[in-house]
Coordinates of C-alpha atoms in Angstrom, one line a residue:
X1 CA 93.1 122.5 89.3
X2 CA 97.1 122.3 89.8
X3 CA 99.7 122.0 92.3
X4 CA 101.9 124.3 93.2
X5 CA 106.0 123.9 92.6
X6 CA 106.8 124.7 95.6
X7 CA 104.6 122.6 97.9
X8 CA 106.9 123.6 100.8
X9 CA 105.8 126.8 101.1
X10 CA 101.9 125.9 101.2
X11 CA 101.6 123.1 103.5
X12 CA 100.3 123.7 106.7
X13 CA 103.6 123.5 109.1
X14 CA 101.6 123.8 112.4
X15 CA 100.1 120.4 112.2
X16 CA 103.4 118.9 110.4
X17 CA 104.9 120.2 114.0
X18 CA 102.6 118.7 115.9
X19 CA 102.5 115.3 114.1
X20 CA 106.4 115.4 114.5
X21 CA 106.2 116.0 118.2
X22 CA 104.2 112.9 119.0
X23 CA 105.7 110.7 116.9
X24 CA 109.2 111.2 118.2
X25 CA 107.2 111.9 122.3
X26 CA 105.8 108.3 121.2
X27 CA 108.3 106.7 120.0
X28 CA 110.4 107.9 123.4
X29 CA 107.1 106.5 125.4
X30 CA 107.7 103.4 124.4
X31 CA 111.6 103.1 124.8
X32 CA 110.4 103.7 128.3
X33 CA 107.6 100.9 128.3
X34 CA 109.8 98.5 126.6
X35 CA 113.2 99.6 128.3
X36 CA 116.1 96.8 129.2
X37 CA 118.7 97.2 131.2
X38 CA 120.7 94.4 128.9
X39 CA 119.3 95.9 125.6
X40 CA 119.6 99.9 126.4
X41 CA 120.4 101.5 122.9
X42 CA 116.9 102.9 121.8
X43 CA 118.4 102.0 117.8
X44 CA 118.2 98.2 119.3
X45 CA 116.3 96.5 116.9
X46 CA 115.6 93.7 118.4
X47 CA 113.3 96.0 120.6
X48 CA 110.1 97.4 120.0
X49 CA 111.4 100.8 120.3
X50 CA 114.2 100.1 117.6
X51 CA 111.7 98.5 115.4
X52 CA 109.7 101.8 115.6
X53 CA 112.1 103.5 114.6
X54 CA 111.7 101.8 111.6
X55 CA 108.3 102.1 111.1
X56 CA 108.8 106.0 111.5
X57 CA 111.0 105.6 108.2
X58 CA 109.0 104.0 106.7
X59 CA 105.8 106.5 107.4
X60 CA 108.2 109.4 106.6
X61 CA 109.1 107.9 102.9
X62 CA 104.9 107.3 102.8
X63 CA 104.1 111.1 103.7
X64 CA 106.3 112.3 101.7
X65 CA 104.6 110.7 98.5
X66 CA 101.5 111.8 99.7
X67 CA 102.8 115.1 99.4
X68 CA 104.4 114.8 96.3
X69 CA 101.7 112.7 94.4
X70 CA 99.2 115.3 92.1
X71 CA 95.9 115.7 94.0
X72 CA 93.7 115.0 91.2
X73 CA 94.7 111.0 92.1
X74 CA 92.8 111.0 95.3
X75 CA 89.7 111.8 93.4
X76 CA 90.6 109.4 90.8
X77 CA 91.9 106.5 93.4
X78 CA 89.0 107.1 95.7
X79 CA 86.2 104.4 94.7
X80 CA 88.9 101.8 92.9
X81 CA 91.1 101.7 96.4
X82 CA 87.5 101.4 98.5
X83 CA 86.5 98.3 96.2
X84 CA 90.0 96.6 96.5
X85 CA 89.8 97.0 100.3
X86 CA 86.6 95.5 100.6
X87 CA 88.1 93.0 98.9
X88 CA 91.4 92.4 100.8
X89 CA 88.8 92.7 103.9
X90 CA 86.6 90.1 102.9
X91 CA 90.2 88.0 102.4
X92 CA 91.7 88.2 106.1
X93 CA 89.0 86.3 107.0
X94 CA 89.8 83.4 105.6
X95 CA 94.0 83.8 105.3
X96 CA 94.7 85.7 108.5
X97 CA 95.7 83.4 111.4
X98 CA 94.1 83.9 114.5
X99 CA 95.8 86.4 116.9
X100 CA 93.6 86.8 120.2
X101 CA 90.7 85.6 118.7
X102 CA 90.6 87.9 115.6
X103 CA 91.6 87.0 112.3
X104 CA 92.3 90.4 111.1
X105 CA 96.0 90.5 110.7
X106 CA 97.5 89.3 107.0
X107 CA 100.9 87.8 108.0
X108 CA 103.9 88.3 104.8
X109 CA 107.3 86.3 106.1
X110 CA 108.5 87.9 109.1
X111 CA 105.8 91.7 108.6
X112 CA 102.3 91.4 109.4
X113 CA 99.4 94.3 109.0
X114 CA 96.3 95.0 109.6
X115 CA 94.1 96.1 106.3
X116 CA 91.5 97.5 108.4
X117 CA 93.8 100.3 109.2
X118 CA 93.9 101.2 106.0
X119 CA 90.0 100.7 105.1
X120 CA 89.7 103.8 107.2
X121 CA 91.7 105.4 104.9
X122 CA 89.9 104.0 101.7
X123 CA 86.7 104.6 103.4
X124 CA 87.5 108.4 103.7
X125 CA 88.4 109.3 100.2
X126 CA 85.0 107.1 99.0
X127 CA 82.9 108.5 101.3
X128 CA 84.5 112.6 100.3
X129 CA 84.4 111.5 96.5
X130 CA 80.6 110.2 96.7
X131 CA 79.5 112.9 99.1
X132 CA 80.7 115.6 96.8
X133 CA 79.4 114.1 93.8
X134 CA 77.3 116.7 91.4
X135 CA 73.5 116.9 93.0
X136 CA 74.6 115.0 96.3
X137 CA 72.3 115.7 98.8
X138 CA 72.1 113.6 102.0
X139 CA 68.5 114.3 103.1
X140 CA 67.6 112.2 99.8
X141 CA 66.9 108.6 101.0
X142 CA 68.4 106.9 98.3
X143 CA 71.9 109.2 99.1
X144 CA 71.6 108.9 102.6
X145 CA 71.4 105.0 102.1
X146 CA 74.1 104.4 99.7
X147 CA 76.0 106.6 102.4
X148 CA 75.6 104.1 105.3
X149 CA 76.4 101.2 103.0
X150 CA 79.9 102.8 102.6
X151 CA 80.3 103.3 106.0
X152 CA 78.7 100.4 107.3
X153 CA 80.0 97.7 104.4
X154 CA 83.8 97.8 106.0
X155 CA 82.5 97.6 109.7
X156 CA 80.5 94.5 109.1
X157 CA 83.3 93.1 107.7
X158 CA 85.6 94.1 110.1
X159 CA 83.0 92.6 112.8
X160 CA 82.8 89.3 111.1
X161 CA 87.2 89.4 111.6
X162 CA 86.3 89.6 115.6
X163 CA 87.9 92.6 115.6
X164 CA 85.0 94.6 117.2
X165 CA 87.5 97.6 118.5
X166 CA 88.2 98.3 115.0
X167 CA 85.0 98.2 113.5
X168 CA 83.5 100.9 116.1
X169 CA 85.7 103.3 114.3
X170 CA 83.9 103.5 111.5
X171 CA 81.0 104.8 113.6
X172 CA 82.5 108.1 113.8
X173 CA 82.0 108.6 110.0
X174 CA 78.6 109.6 111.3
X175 CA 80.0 113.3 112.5
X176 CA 80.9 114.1 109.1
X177 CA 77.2 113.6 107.8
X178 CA 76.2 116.2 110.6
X179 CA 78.6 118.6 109.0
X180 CA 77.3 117.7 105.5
X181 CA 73.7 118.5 106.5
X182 CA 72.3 115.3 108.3
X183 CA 69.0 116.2 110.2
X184 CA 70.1 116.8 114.0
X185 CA 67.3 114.8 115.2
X186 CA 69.0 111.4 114.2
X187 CA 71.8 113.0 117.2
X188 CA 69.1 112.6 119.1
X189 CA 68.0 109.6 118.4
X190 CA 71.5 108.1 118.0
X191 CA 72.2 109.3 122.1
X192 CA 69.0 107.7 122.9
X193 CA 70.3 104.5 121.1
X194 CA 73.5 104.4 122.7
X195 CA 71.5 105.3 126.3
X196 CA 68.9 102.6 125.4
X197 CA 71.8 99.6 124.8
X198 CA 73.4 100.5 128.1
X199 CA 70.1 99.8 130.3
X200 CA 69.2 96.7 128.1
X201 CA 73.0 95.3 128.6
X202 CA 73.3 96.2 132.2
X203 CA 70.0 95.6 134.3
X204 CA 69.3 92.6 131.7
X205 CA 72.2 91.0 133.2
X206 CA 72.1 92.2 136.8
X207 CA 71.3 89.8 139.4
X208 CA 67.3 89.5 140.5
X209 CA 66.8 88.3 143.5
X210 CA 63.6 85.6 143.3
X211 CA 61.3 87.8 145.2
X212 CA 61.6 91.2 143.4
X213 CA 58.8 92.6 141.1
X214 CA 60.9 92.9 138.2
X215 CA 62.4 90.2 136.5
X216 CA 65.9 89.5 134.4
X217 CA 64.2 91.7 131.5
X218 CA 64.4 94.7 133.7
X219 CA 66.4 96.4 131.6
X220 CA 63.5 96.3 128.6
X221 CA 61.2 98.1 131.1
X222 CA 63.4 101.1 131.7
X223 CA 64.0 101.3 128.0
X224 CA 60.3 101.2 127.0
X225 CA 59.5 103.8 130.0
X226 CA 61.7 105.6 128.4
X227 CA 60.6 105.6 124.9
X228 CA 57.0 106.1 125.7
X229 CA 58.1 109.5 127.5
X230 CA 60.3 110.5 124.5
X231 CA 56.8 109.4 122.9
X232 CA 55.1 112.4 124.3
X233 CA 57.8 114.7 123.5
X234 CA 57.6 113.7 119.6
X235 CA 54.0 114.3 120.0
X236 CA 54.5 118.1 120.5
X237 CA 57.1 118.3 118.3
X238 CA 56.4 117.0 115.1
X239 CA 52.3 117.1 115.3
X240 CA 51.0 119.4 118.7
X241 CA 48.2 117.0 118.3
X242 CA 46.3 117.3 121.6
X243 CA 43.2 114.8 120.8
X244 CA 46.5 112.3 120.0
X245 CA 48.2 112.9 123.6
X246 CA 44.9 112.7 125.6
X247 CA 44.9 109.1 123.8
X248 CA 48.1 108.7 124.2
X249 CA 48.3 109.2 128.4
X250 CA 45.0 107.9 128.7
X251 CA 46.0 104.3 126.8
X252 CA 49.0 103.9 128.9
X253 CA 47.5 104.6 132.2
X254 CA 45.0 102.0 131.5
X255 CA 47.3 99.2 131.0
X256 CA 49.5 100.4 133.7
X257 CA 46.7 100.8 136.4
X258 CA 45.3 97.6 134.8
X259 CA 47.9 95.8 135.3
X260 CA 49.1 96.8 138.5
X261 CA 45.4 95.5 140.1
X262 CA 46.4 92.3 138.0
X263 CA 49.3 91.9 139.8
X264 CA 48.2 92.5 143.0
X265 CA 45.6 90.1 142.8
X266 CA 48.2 87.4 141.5
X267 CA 51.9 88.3 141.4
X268 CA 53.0 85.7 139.8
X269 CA 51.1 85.7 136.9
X270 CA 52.5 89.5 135.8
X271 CA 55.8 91.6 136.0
X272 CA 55.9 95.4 136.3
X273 CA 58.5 94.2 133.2
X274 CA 55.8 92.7 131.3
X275 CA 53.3 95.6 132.1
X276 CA 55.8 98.2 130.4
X277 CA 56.1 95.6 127.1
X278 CA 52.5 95.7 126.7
X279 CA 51.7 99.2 127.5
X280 CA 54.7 100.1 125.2
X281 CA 53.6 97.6 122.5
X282 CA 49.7 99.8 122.6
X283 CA 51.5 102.6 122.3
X284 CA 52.9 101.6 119.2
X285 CA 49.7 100.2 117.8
X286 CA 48.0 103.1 118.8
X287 CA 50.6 105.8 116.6
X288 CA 49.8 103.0 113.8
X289 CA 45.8 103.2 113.6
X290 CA 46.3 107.2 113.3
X291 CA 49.3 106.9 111.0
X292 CA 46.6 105.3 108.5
X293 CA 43.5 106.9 109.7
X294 CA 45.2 110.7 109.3
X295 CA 47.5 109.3 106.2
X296 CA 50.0 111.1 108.3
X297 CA 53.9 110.9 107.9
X298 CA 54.5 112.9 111.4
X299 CA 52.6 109.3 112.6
X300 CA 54.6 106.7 110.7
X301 CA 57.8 109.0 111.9
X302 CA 56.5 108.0 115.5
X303 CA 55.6 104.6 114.7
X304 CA 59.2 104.2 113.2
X305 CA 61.0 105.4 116.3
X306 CA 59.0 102.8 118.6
X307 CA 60.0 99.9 116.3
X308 CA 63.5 100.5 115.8
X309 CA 63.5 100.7 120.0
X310 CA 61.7 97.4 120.1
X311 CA 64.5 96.1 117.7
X312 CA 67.1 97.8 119.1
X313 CA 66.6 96.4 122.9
X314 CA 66.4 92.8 121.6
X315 CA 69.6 93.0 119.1
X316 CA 71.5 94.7 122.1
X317 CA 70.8 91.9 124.1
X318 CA 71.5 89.4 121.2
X319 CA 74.8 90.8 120.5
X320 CA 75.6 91.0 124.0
X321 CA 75.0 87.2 124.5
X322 CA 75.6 85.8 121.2
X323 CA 78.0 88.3 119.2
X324 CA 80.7 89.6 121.6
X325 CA 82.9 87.2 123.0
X326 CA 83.1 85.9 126.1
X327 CA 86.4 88.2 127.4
X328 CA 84.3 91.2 125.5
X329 CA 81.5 90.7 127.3
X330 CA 83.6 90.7 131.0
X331 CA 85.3 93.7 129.9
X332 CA 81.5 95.5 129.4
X333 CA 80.5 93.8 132.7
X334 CA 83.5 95.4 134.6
X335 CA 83.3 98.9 133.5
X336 CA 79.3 98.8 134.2
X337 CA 80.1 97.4 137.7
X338 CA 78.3 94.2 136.8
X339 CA 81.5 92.2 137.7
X340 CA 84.5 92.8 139.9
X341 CA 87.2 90.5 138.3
X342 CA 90.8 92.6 139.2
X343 CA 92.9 89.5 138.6
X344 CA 91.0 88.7 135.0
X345 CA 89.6 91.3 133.0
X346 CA 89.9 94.3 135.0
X347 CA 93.3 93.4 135.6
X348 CA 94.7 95.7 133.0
X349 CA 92.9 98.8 133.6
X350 CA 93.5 98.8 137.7
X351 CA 97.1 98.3 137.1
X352 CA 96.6 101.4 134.5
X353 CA 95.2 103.3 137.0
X354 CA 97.7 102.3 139.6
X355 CA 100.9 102.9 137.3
X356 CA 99.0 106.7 136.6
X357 CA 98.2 107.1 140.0
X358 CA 101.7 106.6 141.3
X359 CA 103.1 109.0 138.9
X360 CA 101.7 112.0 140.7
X361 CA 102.2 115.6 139.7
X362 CA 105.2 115.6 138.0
X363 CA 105.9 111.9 137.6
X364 CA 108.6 109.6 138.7
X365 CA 111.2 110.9 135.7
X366 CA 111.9 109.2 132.6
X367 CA 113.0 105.2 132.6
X368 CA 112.3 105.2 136.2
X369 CA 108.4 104.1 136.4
X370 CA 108.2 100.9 138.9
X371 CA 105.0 99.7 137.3
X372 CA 106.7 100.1 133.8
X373 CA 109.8 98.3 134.3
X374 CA 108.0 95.7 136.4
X375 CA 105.5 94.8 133.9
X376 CA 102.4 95.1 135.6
X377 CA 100.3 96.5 132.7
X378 CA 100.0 94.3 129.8
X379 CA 100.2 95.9 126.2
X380 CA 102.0 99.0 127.9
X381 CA 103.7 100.0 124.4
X382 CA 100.3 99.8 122.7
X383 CA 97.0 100.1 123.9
X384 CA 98.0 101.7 127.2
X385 CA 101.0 103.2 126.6
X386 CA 99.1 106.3 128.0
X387 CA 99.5 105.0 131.5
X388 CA 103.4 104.9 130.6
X389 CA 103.1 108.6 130.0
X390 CA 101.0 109.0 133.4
X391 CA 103.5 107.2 135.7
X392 CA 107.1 109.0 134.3
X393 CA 105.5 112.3 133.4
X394 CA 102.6 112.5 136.0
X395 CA 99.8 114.7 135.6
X396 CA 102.2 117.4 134.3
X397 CA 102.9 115.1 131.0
X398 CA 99.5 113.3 130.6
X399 CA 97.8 117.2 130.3
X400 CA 100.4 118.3 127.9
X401 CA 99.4 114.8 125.5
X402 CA 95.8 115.5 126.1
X403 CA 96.4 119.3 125.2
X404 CA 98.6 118.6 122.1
X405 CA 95.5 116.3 120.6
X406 CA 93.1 118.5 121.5
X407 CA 94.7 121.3 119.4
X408 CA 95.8 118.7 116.7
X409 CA 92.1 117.7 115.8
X410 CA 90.8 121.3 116.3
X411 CA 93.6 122.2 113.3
X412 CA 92.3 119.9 111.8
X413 CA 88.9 120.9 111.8
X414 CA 90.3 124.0 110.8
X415 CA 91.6 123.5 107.9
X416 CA 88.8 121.4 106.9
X417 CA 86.6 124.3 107.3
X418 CA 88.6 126.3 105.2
X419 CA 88.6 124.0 102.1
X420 CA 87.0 125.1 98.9
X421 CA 86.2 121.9 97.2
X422 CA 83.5 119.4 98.8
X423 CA 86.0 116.8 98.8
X424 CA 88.7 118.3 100.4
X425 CA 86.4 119.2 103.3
X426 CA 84.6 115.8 103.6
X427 CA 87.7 113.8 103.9
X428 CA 89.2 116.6 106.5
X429 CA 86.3 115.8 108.7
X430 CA 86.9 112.5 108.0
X431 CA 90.5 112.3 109.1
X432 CA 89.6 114.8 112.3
X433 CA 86.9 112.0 113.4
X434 CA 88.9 109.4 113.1
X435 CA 91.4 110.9 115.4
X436 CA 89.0 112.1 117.9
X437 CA 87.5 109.0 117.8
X438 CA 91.2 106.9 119.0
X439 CA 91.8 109.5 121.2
X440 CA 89.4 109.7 123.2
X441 CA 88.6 105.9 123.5
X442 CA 92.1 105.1 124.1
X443 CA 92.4 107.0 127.0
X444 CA 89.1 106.5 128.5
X445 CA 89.7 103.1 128.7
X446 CA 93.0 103.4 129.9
X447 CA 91.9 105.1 132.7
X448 CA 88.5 102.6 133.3
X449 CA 86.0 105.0 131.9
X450 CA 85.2 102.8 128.7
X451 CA 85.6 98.9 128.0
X452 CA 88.5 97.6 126.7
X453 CA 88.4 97.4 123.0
X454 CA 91.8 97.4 121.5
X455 CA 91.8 100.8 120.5
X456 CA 95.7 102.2 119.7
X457 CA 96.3 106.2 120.2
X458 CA 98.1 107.4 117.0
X459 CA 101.9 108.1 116.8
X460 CA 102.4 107.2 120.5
X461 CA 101.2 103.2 120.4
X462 CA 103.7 100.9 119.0
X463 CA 102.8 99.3 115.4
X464 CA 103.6 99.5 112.0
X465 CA 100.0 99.4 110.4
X466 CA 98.6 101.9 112.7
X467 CA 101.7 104.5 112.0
X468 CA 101.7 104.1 108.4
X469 CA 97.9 104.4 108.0
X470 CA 97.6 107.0 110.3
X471 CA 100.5 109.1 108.8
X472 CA 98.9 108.5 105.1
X473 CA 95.5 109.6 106.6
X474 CA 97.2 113.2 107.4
X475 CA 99.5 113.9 104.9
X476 CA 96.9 113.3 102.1
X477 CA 94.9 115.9 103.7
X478 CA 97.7 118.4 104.2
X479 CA 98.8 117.8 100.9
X480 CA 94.9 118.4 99.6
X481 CA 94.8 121.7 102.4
X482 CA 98.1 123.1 100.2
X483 CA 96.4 122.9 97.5
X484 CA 93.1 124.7 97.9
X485 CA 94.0 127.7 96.5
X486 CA 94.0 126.4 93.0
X487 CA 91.3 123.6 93.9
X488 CA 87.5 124.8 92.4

């Protein structure tokens, strides 16, 4: 393997474009959020948008290393550069002063960052150098494990900072095992996760009046419904064991008929709740007695699915009420229409929508956005500076943002595709997640579709950790992408 001389004529100049268009489209987004009419030069820095500028320079001077540095010493600085993260991680905790709660940002005189920007980074390059280790192979449990501690290690830690925005990120790691050969059932079971902690979190915590049937565990009842349906499905699919279905339907119809006359006779004593836990906790039982009887993995599979949905409904609710914090929790409520709090919580993302809404078709024009120069959206130069975009540019400019990232990350996944080394690909898929991942949470909580979680969207939010990482994220891949001619 060597580099090229002349690395200018091998890098890929189509995403170098579009990386330069919304970085300087950002950094002109949030002149406009941040505008003064007593501070008006957008070099000012004593403004946000002047200190940008500076943070631009700085990324610049950092991709241009990344270009210039050998790509052997990605391979070699891959595991070494994951350990010291964990490490600096592990260290914010206990150095970082509190900023909103968190204790994620390391403060250094008068500059402050955030290291779990750059544990995505570090995370990437470990996870490409251990996935395309010699006889890798991810459906091996021991592989697949030591996978998820790598992924999972920096998220904990992230977690334990308060900084629960940032740790979700890491989730998205999960796509690139798909594309390495992960069994699509665990997409499967990862939707019915996701679907399962959204009934537990909202009908647990939705109002029962004192005369329903149900009670405040509601939302366990839906879940296990649920999961004894998916139940039958994983019957056909793994076993086509008929005498096991018959069993199956026949146990649960017992204990639901069984305990419907139980509760008619005495409605207090039972809930319709309570008749699902116990129907769902036979079911359960029942995959277990066969598992052993038949010696049958396909059994132990089903057995295993019904447990982690037992676990999973009770740590959703636990995290909900114990993990998140209070203003997290609100923020859930409000998007789930559990709460209605527009002067608190929601405050932010109506004023969002508002400040889009206004801007119409082709927007109000640049510098002149009411909502903008009133300050009615807090964090308009960061985590909704998308709304900024919305009220000067109007529908007209938010599509052309939303198109320009949309054909960013499918380059991306482009050039991974094209890659001839393991690692190369891995950590192209890495990057292309990670993007995906900001993008789309950014703006769909921007405009109320998601909770908000303090999520920036690259080059356009204001921040000097977030532009550096993010600009060292890409240009180590373009600089591995010019390279893969001579990569083997």
């Amino acid at each position: 393997m060597r580099d090229n001389q002349n690395i200018l004529k091998q890098i890929d100049w189509i995403t170098v474009i579009m990386w330069f268009i919304m970085v300087i489209s950002g950094w002109l987004t949030i002149y406009a959020a941040c505008y003064d009419y007593e501070h008006e030069k957008i070099f000012d820095i004593s403004m946000r948008y002047g200190q940008q500028v500076i943070w631009i320079s700085i990324a610049i001077v950092f991709a241009v290393f990344a270009l210039a540095i050998d790509t052997r010493f990605y391979d070699s600085i891959a595991i070494p550069l994951y350990v010291f993260m964990i490490g600096l991680l592990i260290l914010t905790i206990f150095i970082a002063p509190e900023v909103k709660g968190s204790h994620s940002w390391i403060q250094i005189g008068g500059f402050r960052f955030q290291p779990a920007e750059l544990a995505k980074y570090a995370t990437a390059l470990c996870l490409a150098k251990y996935m395309s280790s010699y006889g890798y192979d991810i459906k091996r449990t021991k592989n697949f494990l030591l996978t998820a501690v790598i992924i999972g290690l920096p998220m904990l830690i992230i977690v334990a900072q308060q900084e629960t925005g940032s740790a979700l990120v890491f989730a998205v790691f999960i796509l690139v095992l798909f594309r390495e050969g992960l069994n699509g059932d665990f997409l499967i079971y990862g939707a019915l996760a996701i679907l399962f902690f959204v009934l537990v979190i909202k009908f647990n915590n939705m109002p029962v009046s004192p005369d329903t049937v149900i009670d405040e565990h509601y939302g366990y009842m839906l879940v296990f419904l649920i999961a004894m349906l998916v139940g039958v499905f994983l019957i056909f699919h793994y076993s086509k064991d008929i005498t096991l279905f018959k069993t199956y339907i026949i146990t649960n119809a017992v204990i639901w008929v069984s305990g419907l006359i139980v509760k008619w006779l005495n409605g207090e004593f039972i809930s319709y709740t309570l008749v699902s836990e116990i129907s769902f906790g036979a079911s359960a039982l029942l995959f277990l007695v066969f598992a052993v009887i038949r010696r049958s993995k396909v059994h132990l599979r089903v057995i295993m699915f019904f447990i982690c949905t037992a676990f999973l409904c009770f740590a959703a609710d636990y995290a909900f009420n114990k993990v998140l914090q209070p203003h997290q929790q609100i923020r859930i409520k409000v998007v789930m229409g559990l709460e209605d709090d527009p002067q608190g919580a929601g405050y932010n993302v109506r004023q969002a929508q508002i400040a889009i809404g206004s801007g119409g078709l082709i927007g109000k024009g640049f510098l002149n956005g009411t909502q903008t120069k009133l300050n009615y959206v807090p964090e308009q130069d960061t985590d909704f500076i998308f709304c900024t975009i919305g009220e000067e540019a109007g529908f007209v400019g938010t599509t052309f943002v939303i198109l320009l990232y949309v054909a960013f990350i499918c380059r991306l996944v482009i050039m991974a595709e094209r890659q001839r080394t393991a690692f190369s690909r891995i950590y192209g898929y890495s990057v292309a997640s990670i993007f995906f991942f900001h993008f789309c949470i950014n703006i769909g909580m921007v405009i109320g579709l998601l909770p908000v979680i303090g999520i920036p969207l690259p080059f356009f939010s204001y921040g000097g950790s977030s532009m550096i990482a993010f600009t060292i994220l890409l240009f180590t891949f373009v600089k591995l992408d010019s390279q893969r001619r001579y990569m083997n």
